[in-house]
Structure formats: C-alpha cells, structure tokens
Short mmCIF file of C-alpha atoms in Angstrom, two decimals:
data_model
loop_
_atom_site.label_atom_id
_atom_site.label_comp_id
_atom_site.label_asym_id
_atom_site.label_seq_id
_atom_site.Cartn_x
_atom_site.Cartn_y
_atom_site.Cartn_z
CA MET C 1 99.04 105.84 0.13
CA ALA C 2 101.80 108.43 0.50
CA GLU C 3 105.34 107.59 -0.51
CA TYR C 4 107.34 107.42 2.71
CA PRO C 5 110.12 104.98 3.63
CA THR C 6 109.32 101.82 5.60
CA SER C 7 111.85 102.54 8.35
CA PHE C 8 112.77 105.67 10.30
CA ASP C 9 115.74 106.57 12.49
CA LYS C 10 115.78 108.86 15.53
CA ASP C 11 116.38 111.98 13.43
CA ASP C 12 113.29 111.17 11.35
CA LEU C 13 111.22 110.66 14.51
CA LEU C 14 112.41 114.02 15.87
CA LYS C 15 111.38 115.66 12.57
CA CYS C 16 107.95 114.12 13.08
CA SER C 17 107.79 115.55 16.61
CA ARG C 18 108.43 119.03 15.15
CA GLY C 19 105.70 118.57 12.51
CA GLU C 20 108.22 118.38 9.66
CA LEU C 21 107.59 114.81 8.44
CA PHE C 22 103.89 114.69 7.55
CA GLY C 23 103.34 118.44 7.35
CA GLU C 24 102.03 121.08 9.70
CA GLY C 25 98.74 120.14 11.36
CA ASN C 26 99.12 116.41 10.65
CA ALA C 27 100.15 113.37 12.70
CA GLN C 28 102.99 114.30 15.02
CA LEU C 29 104.97 112.35 17.60
CA PRO C 30 105.69 113.88 21.01
CA ALA C 31 109.14 115.31 21.66
CA PRO C 32 111.56 113.73 24.12
CA PRO C 33 111.28 112.72 26.87
CA MET C 34 107.74 111.57 25.94
CA LEU C 35 108.89 110.10 22.61
CA MET C 36 108.83 106.41 23.51
CA MET C 37 110.86 104.93 20.63
CA ASP C 38 114.28 105.37 19.04
CA ARG C 39 113.53 103.93 15.61
CA ILE C 40 110.82 102.37 13.49
CA THR C 41 112.17 99.26 11.79
CA ASP C 42 109.14 98.37 9.66
CA ILE C 43 105.79 99.90 8.75
CA SER C 44 103.07 99.06 6.24
CA GLY C 45 99.49 99.82 5.31
CA ASP C 46 98.69 96.27 4.26
CA GLY C 47 100.88 93.97 6.36
CA GLY C 48 100.37 92.41 9.76
CA LEU C 49 98.16 89.56 10.88
CA HIS C 50 95.00 91.11 9.44
CA GLY C 51 96.47 92.66 6.28
CA LYS C 52 95.42 96.14 7.49
CA GLY C 53 98.87 97.49 8.37
CA HIS C 54 101.50 97.18 11.05
CA VAL C 55 104.40 98.95 12.78
CA VAL C 56 107.50 97.56 14.50
CA ALA C 57 109.66 99.93 16.55
CA GLU C 58 112.44 99.80 19.14
CA PHE C 59 113.30 101.78 22.26
CA ASP C 60 116.75 101.51 23.83
CA ILE C 61 116.60 101.15 27.61
CA THR C 62 119.38 102.77 29.62
CA PRO C 63 119.60 103.20 33.41
CA ASP C 64 119.60 107.00 33.06
CA LEU C 65 116.12 107.29 31.51
CA TRP C 66 114.11 110.05 33.19
CA PHE C 67 111.34 107.90 34.66
CA PHE C 68 113.63 105.53 36.59
CA ASP C 69 114.58 108.28 39.10
CA CYS C 70 110.99 109.06 40.06
CA HIS C 71 109.11 105.75 39.55
CA PHE C 72 110.07 104.57 42.11
CA PRO C 73 113.00 105.84 44.20
CA ASN C 74 115.10 102.79 45.13
CA ASN C 75 112.80 100.53 43.06
CA PRO C 76 113.05 101.83 39.47
CA ILE C 77 110.36 100.61 37.06
CA MET C 78 109.18 102.17 33.79
CA PRO C 79 105.51 103.11 34.22
CA GLY C 80 103.36 100.72 32.22
CA CYS C 81 101.32 103.64 30.89
CA LEU C 82 104.42 104.81 28.97
CA GLY C 83 104.53 101.50 27.11
CA LEU C 84 100.87 101.92 26.23
CA ASP C 85 101.54 105.48 25.12
CA GLY C 86 104.34 104.22 22.86
CA LEU C 87 101.87 101.87 21.18
CA TRP C 88 99.37 104.73 20.73
CA GLN C 89 102.14 106.94 19.31
CA LEU C 90 102.96 104.30 16.72
CA THR C 91 99.31 103.76 15.82
CA GLY C 92 98.94 107.47 15.05
CA PHE C 93 102.27 107.53 13.21
CA ASN C 94 101.01 104.80 10.89
CA LEU C 95 97.94 106.86 9.99
CA GLY C 96 100.15 109.85 9.12
CA TRP C 97 102.50 107.57 7.19
CA ARG C 98 99.53 106.52 5.04
CA GLY C 99 99.22 110.18 4.02
CA TRP C 100 95.99 110.68 5.98
CA GLN C 101 95.43 114.23 7.21
CA GLY C 102 94.86 115.55 10.71
CA ARG C 103 96.37 115.51 14.18
CA GLY C 104 96.36 112.24 16.10
CA TYR C 105 94.41 111.62 19.29
CA ALA C 106 94.18 108.47 21.37
CA LEU C 107 90.53 107.51 21.82
CA GLY C 108 90.78 104.44 24.02
CA VAL C 109 91.86 100.86 24.42
CA GLY C 110 89.89 97.67 24.92
CA GLU C 111 92.05 95.57 27.22
CA VAL C 112 95.53 95.98 28.71
CA LYS C 113 97.59 93.18 30.25
CA LEU C 114 100.89 93.95 31.98
CA THR C 115 102.77 90.71 32.66
CA GLY C 116 106.30 92.01 33.14
CA MET C 117 108.31 95.08 34.09
CA VAL C 118 110.93 97.32 32.53
CA ARG C 119 113.78 97.81 34.95
CA PRO C 120 117.09 99.59 34.24
CA ASP C 121 118.85 96.29 33.44
CA ARG C 122 116.68 95.74 30.36
CA LYS C 123 118.33 96.62 27.05
CA MET C 124 115.56 97.13 24.50
CA LEU C 125 111.80 97.33 24.09
CA THR C 126 110.21 96.20 20.84
CA TYR C 127 106.78 97.52 19.99
CA LYS C 128 104.56 95.60 17.58
CA VAL C 129 101.32 97.18 16.38
CA ASP C 130 98.92 95.18 14.21
CA PHE C 131 95.94 97.02 12.69
CA THR C 132 92.53 95.37 12.70
CA LYS C 133 90.82 98.37 11.06
CA ALA C 134 91.98 101.45 9.20
CA ILE C 135 89.07 103.72 8.34
CA GLN C 136 89.04 106.89 6.27
CA THR C 137 85.71 108.47 5.36
CA ARG C 138 84.55 112.07 4.95
CA ARG C 139 83.69 112.20 8.65
CA LEU C 140 86.12 109.79 10.32
CA THR C 141 89.79 108.87 10.08
CA MET C 142 90.70 106.20 12.62
CA GLY C 143 92.92 103.20 13.23
CA VAL C 144 92.10 100.29 15.50
CA ALA C 145 94.98 97.99 16.42
CA ASN C 146 96.29 95.38 18.81
CA GLY C 147 99.79 95.65 20.18
CA ILE C 148 102.48 94.03 22.23
CA VAL C 149 105.60 95.30 23.93
CA GLU C 150 108.55 92.97 24.32
CA ALA C 151 111.46 93.60 26.70
CA ASP C 152 114.57 91.82 25.46
CA GLY C 153 112.34 89.42 23.52
CA GLU C 154 109.89 88.67 26.37
CA VAL C 155 106.27 89.81 25.90
CA ILE C 156 105.47 92.07 28.86
CA TYR C 157 102.48 94.15 27.69
CA GLN C 158 99.54 93.16 25.50
CA VAL C 159 96.73 95.46 24.39
CA THR C 160 93.66 95.00 22.24
CA ASP C 161 91.52 97.49 20.37
CA MET C 162 93.67 100.61 20.66
CA LYS C 163 91.88 103.45 18.91
CA VAL C 164 93.54 106.53 17.44
CA ALA C 165 91.77 109.14 15.32
CA LEU C 166 93.01 111.98 13.16
CA SER C 167 91.13 115.26 13.39
CA GLU C 168 91.70 118.42 11.37
CA SER C 169 90.45 120.62 14.20
#
C-alpha cells in the first residue's frame, strides 16, 4: 500500500483533480463543479465493516451551489445522481490511495435507494463508502463497495455493489 495520509483537505482534492496526487494517468477526481466533496476525513485499505477498506468524506451544502438554480427552478433539489457520483468518486479515490495504477471508471451499481432530498437548507453531506471487495490482479483492478449519503446526519441515499475499475488504457 502506498504511503498517503488518511485525510485530505480541499486543496489536496483539487491536486487529485489535476492528476498531481497519484501521478499522471492514475486515479483522478473530477474538477469543480463536478467534484462532489470538500474533504476526506478518513480512508483505509483494511477498515470498514468488511475489513476491505473504507472512505468517509464531507460536502458542504450552500444555497448557491450550481445545481440548485437548474434542478428545479422554484423547487431546488440536488440531483440524486450527483450523490451517487460522489460515492463513485470516493471509491475510485480509494483505489488510487492504495497506490494502484490506472484511471478510474465507474462500472455499475447493484441497487440505489433514495429516501430523502438535499435542499438548500441542508448544511452538510457525509459520504460513507465501505468496500466489500478490492481486487488487483494482472488483468483486473477493481473495487466493489456499498455506500450511504447522510444529510445533516440523516441517511438519504443507500447503494450496494458500486463497482469502479482502474484501467491503464
């Protein structure tokens, strides 16, 4: 496992979006406005419920976020797909954090449950990713994880079997 810290601030995440954290051609976060977190508060390769790794991250919610103006006018709600994308982003980040090589790609998700909404009056989202598998062979580098998104401590999204792979092509 590579030697990276177990927490990252916004500047670190922006470095990752520019390809400066894990190296050119390796796991990379999207740049704002698609970067769906402000900090990673904890990450491991052997923690979590299954002992296969985990990530915990936070995203500050403010009324001026870009998606509130367009989704929907006069009824602002963060699109649920952005919460799912944040979980995928963190799954790929964990693979890069392990020192595994290649660019990250979301491959799919088993089940998604949206039981709440993110409106402009919310203050913070907390993402929790719990790996069930982390595979690195000659032919395949992939993470499989479950995740939840909490809004101000209330679970609003739950996903199972998120799959992210790293590919060197």
